Coordinates of C-alpha atoms and ligand atoms in Angstrom, one line a residue:
X1208 CA 0.0 0.0 0.0
X1209 CA 1.3 3.4 -0.9
X1210 CA 1.7 6.0 1.9
X1211 CA -0.3 8.5 -0.2
X1212 CA -3.3 6.2 -0.6
X1213 CA -6.3 7.3 1.3
X1214 CA -7.7 4.8 3.9
X1215 CA -10.6 5.0 6.3
X1216 CA -10.3 5.2 10.1
X1217 CA -11.3 1.6 10.4
X1218 CA -8.7 0.4 7.9
X1219 CA -6.0 2.3 9.6
X1220 CA -6.9 1.0 13.0
X1221 CA -7.1 -2.6 11.7
X1222 CA -3.7 -2.3 10.1
X1223 CA -2.1 -1.2 13.4
X1224 CA -4.0 -3.9 15.2
X1225 CA -2.8 -6.6 12.8
X1226 CA 0.8 -5.6 12.0
X1227 CA 1.9 -3.6 15.0
X1228 CA 2.9 -4.6 18.5
X1229 CA 0.1 -3.7 20.9
X1230 CA 2.3 -1.6 23.2
X1231 CA -0.1 1.4 23.2
X1232 CA -3.9 1.8 23.7
X1233 CA -4.7 4.8 21.5
X1234 CA -7.9 6.8 21.7
X1235 CA -9.9 5.7 18.6
X1236 CA -9.2 8.7 16.2
X1237 CA -7.0 8.5 13.1
X1238 CA -5.1 11.7 12.4
X1239 CA -3.8 12.6 9.0
X1240 CA -2.9 16.3 9.2
X1241 CA -1.8 18.9 11.7
X1242 CA -1.3 22.7 11.6
X1243 CA -0.7 24.9 14.6
X1244 CA -3.1 23.9 17.5
X1245 CA -5.2 21.8 15.2
X1246 CA -5.2 18.2 13.9
X1247 CA -7.6 16.6 11.4
X1248 CA -8.7 13.0 11.1
X1249 CA -8.9 11.0 7.9
X1250 CA -12.5 12.2 7.4
X1251 CA -11.5 15.8 7.6
X1252 CA -12.9 16.5 11.1
X1253 CA -10.9 19.1 12.9
X1254 CA -9.8 18.9 16.5
X1255 CA -7.9 20.9 19.0
X1256 CA -4.8 18.9 20.0
X1257 CA -4.8 19.0 23.8
X1258 CA -1.9 16.6 24.2
X1259 CA 0.7 18.0 21.9
X1260 CA 2.4 14.6 21.5
X1261 CA 3.2 14.6 25.3
X1262 CA 4.4 18.2 25.0
X1263 CA 6.7 17.6 22.1
X1264 CA 4.7 19.8 19.7
X1265 CA 5.0 23.0 21.9
X1266 CA 5.6 25.1 18.7
X1267 CA 2.4 23.8 17.1
X1268 CA 2.0 21.2 14.3
X1269 CA 4.2 21.6 11.2
X1270 CA 5.5 25.0 12.1
X1271 CA 6.6 26.5 8.8
X1272 CA 9.9 27.8 10.1
X1273 CA 10.9 24.4 11.5
X1274 CA 9.6 22.5 8.4
X1275 CA 11.6 24.8 6.2
X1276 CA 14.8 24.1 8.2
X1277 CA 14.0 20.4 8.0
X1278 CA 13.5 20.5 4.2
X1279 CA 16.6 22.6 3.6
X1280 CA 18.9 20.5 5.7
X1281 CA 17.3 17.2 4.4
X1282 CA 18.2 18.0 0.9
X1283 CA 21.8 19.0 1.8
X1284 CA 23.1 16.5 4.4
X1285 CA 21.3 14.3 6.9
X1286 CA 23.7 12.0 8.6
X1287 CA 27.4 11.7 8.8
X1288 CA 27.7 9.9 12.1
X1289 CA 30.2 11.3 14.6
X1290 CA 33.0 9.4 12.9
X1291 CA 33.4 12.7 11.0
X1292 CA 32.7 16.3 11.8
X1293 CA 29.8 18.1 10.2
X1294 CA 29.2 21.8 9.7
X1295 CA 26.0 22.1 11.7
X1296 CA 26.7 20.3 15.0
X1297 CA 29.2 22.9 16.3
X1298 CA 26.8 25.8 15.5
X1299 CA 24.0 24.0 17.2
X1300 CA 26.1 23.2 20.3
X1301 CA 27.1 26.9 20.6
X1302 CA 23.5 28.0 20.1
X1303 CA 21.9 25.6 22.5
X1304 CA 24.5 25.9 25.3
X1305 CA 24.1 29.7 25.2
X1306 CA 20.4 29.3 25.1
X1307 CA 20.2 27.2 28.2
X1308 CA 23.3 28.5 30.0
X1309 CA 25.6 25.5 30.2
X1310 CA 29.2 25.0 29.1
X1311 CA 28.5 21.8 27.1
X1312 CA 25.9 19.6 25.5
X1313 CA 25.8 15.9 24.7
X1314 CA 23.4 15.3 21.8
X1315 CA 21.1 12.2 21.8
X1316 CA 17.8 11.4 20.1
X1317 CA 15.1 10.3 22.5
X1318 CA 14.3 11.4 26.0
X1319 CA 15.0 7.9 27.5
X1320 CA 18.5 7.9 25.8
X1321 CA 19.2 11.3 27.3
X1322 CA 18.2 10.1 30.8
X1323 CA 20.4 7.1 30.3
X1324 CA 23.2 9.4 29.3
X1325 CA 22.7 11.6 32.4
X1326 CA 22.8 8.5 34.6
X1327 CA 26.1 7.4 33.1
X1328 CA 27.5 10.9 33.3
X1329 CA 26.5 11.1 36.9
X1330 CA 28.0 7.8 37.9
X1331 CA 31.3 8.4 36.0
X1332 CA 31.7 11.8 37.7
X1333 CA 31.1 10.1 41.1
X1334 CA 33.9 7.6 40.5
X1335 CA 36.4 9.9 38.8
X1336 CA 35.9 13.2 40.7
X1337 CA 34.2 12.4 44.0
X1338 CA 36.1 9.1 44.6
X1339 CA 33.0 6.9 45.3
X1340 CA 34.3 3.3 45.0
X1341 CA 33.6 1.7 41.7
X1342 CA 30.1 0.2 41.2
X1343 CA 28.8 1.6 44.5
X1344 CA 27.3 4.9 43.3
X1345 CA 23.6 5.4 44.0
X1346 CA 21.1 7.8 42.5
X1347 CA 18.1 9.0 44.3
X1348 CA 14.8 9.0 42.3
X1349 CA 11.2 9.8 43.2
X1350 CA 8.2 7.6 43.6
X1351 CA 5.8 7.7 40.6
X1352 CA 8.6 9.0 38.4
X1353 CA 8.5 8.7 34.6
X1354 CA 11.9 8.9 32.9
X1355 CA 11.3 6.6 29.9
X1356 CA 11.3 2.9 28.9
X1357 CA 14.8 1.4 28.8
X1358 CA 15.7 -1.5 31.1
X1359 CA 17.7 0.8 33.5
X1360 CA 15.0 3.4 33.7
X1361 CA 12.2 1.0 34.4
X1362 CA 14.4 -0.5 37.1
X1363 CA 13.5 2.5 39.2
X1364 CA 9.9 3.0 38.1
X1365 CA 7.1 1.9 40.4
X1366 CA 4.6 1.4 37.6
X1367 CA 3.8 -2.3 37.6
X1368 CA 2.8 -2.3 33.9
X1369 CA 6.2 -0.8 33.0
X1370 CA 8.1 -3.3 35.0
X1371 CA 6.3 -6.6 35.2
X1372 CA 8.4 -9.4 33.6
X1373 CA 11.1 -7.1 32.3
X1374 CA 13.6 -7.9 35.0
X1375 CA 16.3 -8.5 36.2
X1376 CA 16.7 -4.8 36.9
X1377 CA 19.6 -2.4 37.2
X1378 CA 20.8 -1.7 40.7
X1379 CA 22.0 1.6 42.3
X1380 CA 18.8 3.6 42.7
X1381 CA 17.0 4.7 45.9
X1382 CA 13.4 5.7 45.7
X1383 CA 12.0 8.4 47.9
X1384 CA 8.7 10.2 48.1
X1385 CA 8.3 13.1 45.6
X1386 CA 8.1 16.6 47.1
X1387 CA 9.5 15.4 50.5
X1388 CA 12.7 17.2 51.6
X1389 CA 12.9 15.2 54.8
X1390 CA 13.0 12.0 52.9
X1391 CA 15.7 13.5 50.6
X1392 CA 17.9 14.6 53.5
X1393 CA 17.4 11.2 55.3
X1394 CA 18.5 9.4 52.1
X1395 CA 21.6 11.7 51.9
X1396 CA 22.5 11.0 55.5
X1397 CA 22.0 7.3 55.2
X1398 CA 24.7 6.7 52.7
X1399 CA 28.0 8.2 51.6
X1400 CA 27.8 6.7 48.1
X1401 CA 25.1 8.9 46.7
X1402 CA 26.0 10.4 43.4
X1403 CA 22.9 12.1 42.2
X1404 CA 19.3 13.1 42.6
X1405 CA 17.2 12.6 39.5
X1406 CA 13.9 14.5 39.5
X1407 CA 11.1 15.9 37.3
X1408 CA 10.3 19.5 38.2
X1409 CA 6.7 18.6 37.7
X1410 CA 5.7 14.9 37.5
X1411 CA 3.9 14.9 34.1
X1412 CA 3.1 11.3 33.4
X1413 CA 2.2 10.6 37.0
X1414 CA -0.7 13.1 36.6
X1415 CA 0.9 16.6 36.6
X1416 CA 1.9 16.8 40.2
X1417 CA 3.3 20.2 41.0
X1418 CA 5.6 20.1 44.0
X1419 CA 5.3 22.6 46.9
X1420 CA 6.6 26.1 46.3
X1421 CA 10.4 26.1 46.9
X1422 CA 10.8 22.4 46.8
X1423 CA 13.2 22.4 43.9
X1424 CA 15.4 25.2 45.3
X1425 CA 15.6 23.5 48.7
X1426 CA 16.3 20.1 47.1
X1427 CA 19.1 21.7 45.1
X1428 CA 20.5 23.3 48.3
X1429 CA 20.5 19.9 50.0
X1430 CA 22.3 18.4 47.0
X1431 CA 25.0 21.1 47.4
X1432 CA 25.3 20.5 51.1
X1433 CA 25.8 16.7 50.6
X1434 CA 27.8 17.1 47.3
X1435 CA 25.3 15.3 45.1
X1436 CA 24.5 16.2 41.5
X1437 CA 21.0 17.6 40.9
X1438 CA 19.7 16.1 37.7
X1439 CA 16.6 17.7 36.2
X1440 CA 14.6 15.7 33.8
X1441 CA 12.8 18.5 31.8
X1442 CA 12.0 16.3 28.8
X1443 CA 8.3 17.2 29.3
X1444 CA 8.4 20.4 31.4
X1445 CA 11.2 22.1 29.4
X1446 CA 11.1 24.5 26.4
X1447 CA 8.4 26.9 27.6
X1448 CA 5.7 24.3 28.5
X1449 CA 5.3 25.5 32.1
X1450 CA 5.3 29.2 31.3
X1451 CA 9.1 29.5 31.8
X1452 CA 11.8 28.5 29.4
X1453 CA 12.5 25.7 31.9
X1454 CA 10.4 24.6 34.9
X1455 CA 13.5 24.9 37.0
X1456 CA 13.5 28.6 36.1
X1457 CA 11.0 28.9 39.0
X1458 CA 9.9 32.5 39.5
X1459 CA 12.9 34.2 37.9
X1460 CA 12.3 37.3 35.8
X1461 CA 10.9 35.2 33.0
X1462 CA 8.7 35.0 31.0
X1463 CA 11.0 37.3 29.0
X1464 CA 11.6 36.9 25.3
X1465 CA 15.3 37.3 25.9
X1466 CA 15.6 35.1 28.9
X1467 CA 18.4 32.7 28.7
X1468 CA 16.9 30.6 31.5
X1469 CA 18.3 32.5 34.5
X1470 CA 17.5 29.9 37.0
X1471 CA 15.9 29.8 40.3
X1472 CA 17.4 26.4 40.4
X1473 CA 20.4 25.6 38.2
X1474 CA 20.6 21.8 37.7
X1475 CA 24.1 20.3 37.5
X1476 CA 22.7 18.1 34.7
X1477 CA 19.8 19.1 32.6
X1478 CA 17.9 16.7 30.3
X1479 CA 15.8 17.9 27.4
X1480 CA 13.9 16.2 24.6
X1481 CA 10.4 16.3 23.1
X1482 CA 9.9 20.0 22.2
X1483 CA 13.6 20.6 21.7
X1484 CA 12.7 19.8 18.0
X1485 CA 9.1 21.0 18.1
X1486 CA 8.1 17.4 17.6
X1487 CA 9.5 17.3 14.1
X1488 CA 12.4 14.9 14.7
X1489 CA 13.7 13.0 17.7
X1490 CA 16.2 15.3 19.3
X1491 CA 17.3 15.1 23.0
X1492 CA 20.2 16.6 24.9
X1493 CA 22.1 16.4 28.1
X1494 CA 23.6 19.7 29.4
X1495 CA 26.4 20.1 32.0
X1496 CA 29.3 22.3 32.8
X1497 CA 32.9 21.3 31.9
X1498 CA 33.8 20.0 35.3
X1499 CA 31.1 17.3 34.8
X1500 CA 31.0 16.8 31.1
X1501 CA 34.8 16.3 30.8
X1502 CA 34.6 12.9 32.4
X1503 CA 33.3 11.5 29.1
X1504 CA 36.0 10.8 26.6
X1505 CA 36.1 9.5 23.1
X1506 CA 34.6 6.0 22.7
X1507 CA 33.0 6.0 26.1
X1508 CA 29.4 7.0 25.0
X1509 CA 27.6 7.7 21.8
X1510 CA 24.8 7.3 19.3
X1511 CA 24.8 6.9 15.5
X1512 CA 22.2 9.5 15.0
X1513 CA 23.1 11.8 18.0
X1514 CA 24.1 15.3 16.8
X1515 CA 23.2 14.6 13.1
X1516 CA 23.0 17.7 11.0
X1517 CA 19.2 17.3 10.3
X1518 CA 18.5 17.1 14.1
X1519 CA 20.7 20.1 14.7
X1520 CA 19.1 22.3 12.0
X1521 CA 15.6 21.4 13.2
X1522 CA 16.4 22.1 16.9
X1523 CA 17.9 25.5 16.2
X1524 CA 14.8 26.5 14.2
X1525 CA 12.5 25.1 16.9
X1526 CA 14.3 27.0 19.7
X1527 CA 14.2 30.2 17.6
X1528 CA 10.4 29.8 17.4
X1529 CA 10.1 29.6 21.2
X1530 CA 11.8 33.0 21.6
X1531 CA 10.4 34.7 18.5
X1532 CA 6.8 33.9 19.4
X1533 CA 7.4 34.4 23.2
X1534 CA 5.9 30.9 23.9
X1535 CA 6.9 30.9 27.6
X1536 CA 5.1 34.2 28.1
X1537 CA 2.0 32.9 26.2
X1538 CA 2.0 29.6 28.2
X1539 CA 2.2 31.5 31.4
X1540 CA -0.7 33.9 30.6
X1541 CA -3.0 31.3 29.0
X1542 CA -2.2 28.7 31.7
X1543 CA -3.4 31.1 34.4
X1544 CA -6.6 31.9 32.4
X1545 CA -7.2 28.2 31.8
X1546 CA -7.0 27.2 35.4
X1547 CA -9.0 30.1 36.7
X1548 CA -11.8 29.4 34.1
X1549 CA -11.9 25.7 35.0
X1550 CA -11.6 26.4 38.7
X1551 CA -14.8 28.6 38.5
X1552 CA -16.5 25.8 36.6
X1553 CA -15.6 22.8 38.9
X1554 CA -16.9 24.7 41.9
X1555 CA -20.4 24.2 40.3
X1556 CA -19.7 20.6 39.3
X1557 CA -19.0 17.4 41.2
X1558 CA -17.6 15.2 38.5
X1559 CA -14.2 17.1 38.6
X1560 CA -12.3 17.2 41.9
X1561 CA -9.6 19.7 41.0
X1562 CA -7.6 21.3 38.3
X1563 CA -3.8 21.8 38.7
X1564 CA -0.7 22.6 36.7
X1565 CA 1.6 25.3 35.6
X1566 CA 1.7 27.2 32.4
X1567 CA 0.0 25.0 29.8
X1568 CA 0.8 21.7 31.5
X1569 CA -2.4 21.0 33.4
X1570 CA -4.6 18.2 34.5
X1571 CA -8.1 17.6 35.9
X1572 CA -8.7 15.0 38.5
X1573 CA -11.9 13.1 38.2
X1574 CA -14.1 12.4 41.2
X1575 CA -14.2 8.6 40.8
X1576 CA -12.3 5.5 41.7
X1577 CA -8.8 5.1 40.1
X1578 CA -9.8 2.0 38.1
X1579 CA -13.1 3.4 36.7
X1580 CA -13.2 4.3 33.0
X1581 CA -14.6 7.8 33.6
X1582 CA -11.5 9.6 32.4
X1583 CA -11.3 7.5 29.2
X1584 CA -15.1 7.9 28.5
X1585 CA -14.8 11.6 29.0
X1586 CA -11.9 11.7 26.5
X1587 CA -14.1 10.0 24.0
X1588 CA -16.8 12.6 24.5
X1589 CA -14.2 15.4 24.2
X1590 CA -13.1 13.8 21.0
X1591 CA -16.7 13.9 19.7
X1592 CA -16.8 17.6 20.6
X1593 CA -13.6 18.4 18.8
X1594 CA -10.8 18.2 21.4
X1595 CA -8.2 15.5 21.9
X1596 CA -6.8 14.6 25.3
X1597 CA -5.8 11.4 27.0
X1598 CA -6.0 10.1 30.5
X1599 CA -2.7 9.7 32.4
X1600 CA -2.4 7.4 35.5
X1601 CA -5.6 6.9 37.5
X1602 CA -8.5 9.1 36.8
X1603 CA -6.6 12.1 35.6
X1604 CA -6.8 13.9 32.2
X1605 CA -3.8 15.9 31.1
X1606 CA -4.5 19.1 29.2
X1607 CA -1.4 20.3 27.3
X1608 CA -2.2 22.2 24.0
X1609 CA 0.5 23.6 21.7
X1610 CA 1.9 26.8 23.1
X1611 CA 1.1 28.8 19.9
X1612 CA -2.6 28.9 21.0
X1613 CA -4.3 32.3 21.3
X1614 CA -6.7 33.5 23.9
X1615 CA -9.8 33.1 21.7
X1616 CA -8.9 29.5 20.9
X1617 CA -8.2 28.7 24.5
X1618 CA -11.6 30.1 25.6
X1619 CA -13.2 28.0 22.8
X1620 CA -11.5 24.9 24.3
X1621 CA -12.6 25.9 27.8
X1622 CA -16.2 25.9 26.6
X1623 CA -15.8 22.5 24.9
X1624 CA -14.4 21.1 28.1
X1625 CA -17.2 22.6 30.2
X1626 CA -19.9 21.5 27.8
X1627 CA -18.6 18.0 27.6
X1628 CA -18.3 17.6 31.4
X1629 CA -21.8 19.2 31.9
X1630 CA -23.4 16.7 29.5
X1631 CA -21.5 13.7 30.8
Ligands
PLP1935 C1 8.6 11.5 27.7 C2 9.5 11.6 28.8 C3 10.7 10.9 28.8 C4 11.1 9.9 27.7 O1 11.2 10.4 26.4 P1 11.1 9.5 25.1 O2 11.5 10.4 24.0 O3 9.7 8.9 25.1 O4 12.1 8.4 25.3 C5 11.6 11.0 29.8 N1 11.3 11.9 30.8 C6 10.2 12.5 30.9 C7 9.9 13.5 32.1 C8 9.2 12.4 29.9 O5 8.1 13.1 30.0

């Protein structure tokens, strides 16, 4: 079958069912086109995208500036591997390190690979600079974390579906409660082989859990006190999603078009992916200063596609869009509007328990048991009414539209959500 051949929703779903592994359970809608905040299904029905491919499409679908960069570079040079230099990687590395305020970047492709890279970097630094005895380094992680799907990463997940029958697991991780500074300090005190603290500034997959005010800054201060690397996984929260360039920016003077990420909390290691490419190409990155990054030497880590010229050209364009269109500022403003509108509404409605989030990373919690299908059923109704969202863990629906949305569109979405919930 030719890719250009038109097929029905039913045919598309059947093909995936028959020929693809069943490792996802998609909402039944078959998309064939995207532009800005909208996607269209194969029958031409238009929807607001309220997932943005898990916050990868912050810049909106098929942003012309990013697609142009992709097309130009794709017809010039796509992949050299790192066996040779290419003339885009260095420019990208200069641009992106200035943009996020680090000495160096290590380019990878997917979020999980970047998390793996950060773990390896943290361990190597612990052995070579801190003198932790080999194979004894431990990394503290949080309960209900989501950092990706590799064997090492699922080793420290507590999602049964993600783990069951995938063992044996990788050792060297200590799990503590999220948003609990006492647990963090206790863990630091209990061992002198702790190398790092790996944390999501907001737990996205878990259901958009926003930690208490000041948690990240205090956790970072504890890391400094105990000489432990603070590793921020901003794969989902980064690149303007939470109304700041990075969620670790906290309440700095952002949102500012020219903000280079002046941090409230400056991670020792920063992990980005998803929207780093505007969802156009898999691009991820690990950032650190020289003192840390210099422990990795030729031959010790790599990826065939990491740092390829196509990825670099796409990422530069995607990051330009974030500043040119003041997406952090927009996410901040529209996020406040979204939560205040929904807050007013849920006070008059008992199906929804609460709304929470930051910038345009938000969720509603449904007033029902965790294993009920209410969230799923509500997402089907939202789909019928022209808005696509998906439940996360438990009875929680994440709302994360592209950040190029305008106020009129956002208010339109708010009325679709209110109407759908009211009719439910
Ligand atoms: C999505 C995500 C990852 C994994 O990224 P992939 O590109 O799917 O491997 C890692 N960490 C966080 C916080 C994420 O949201």
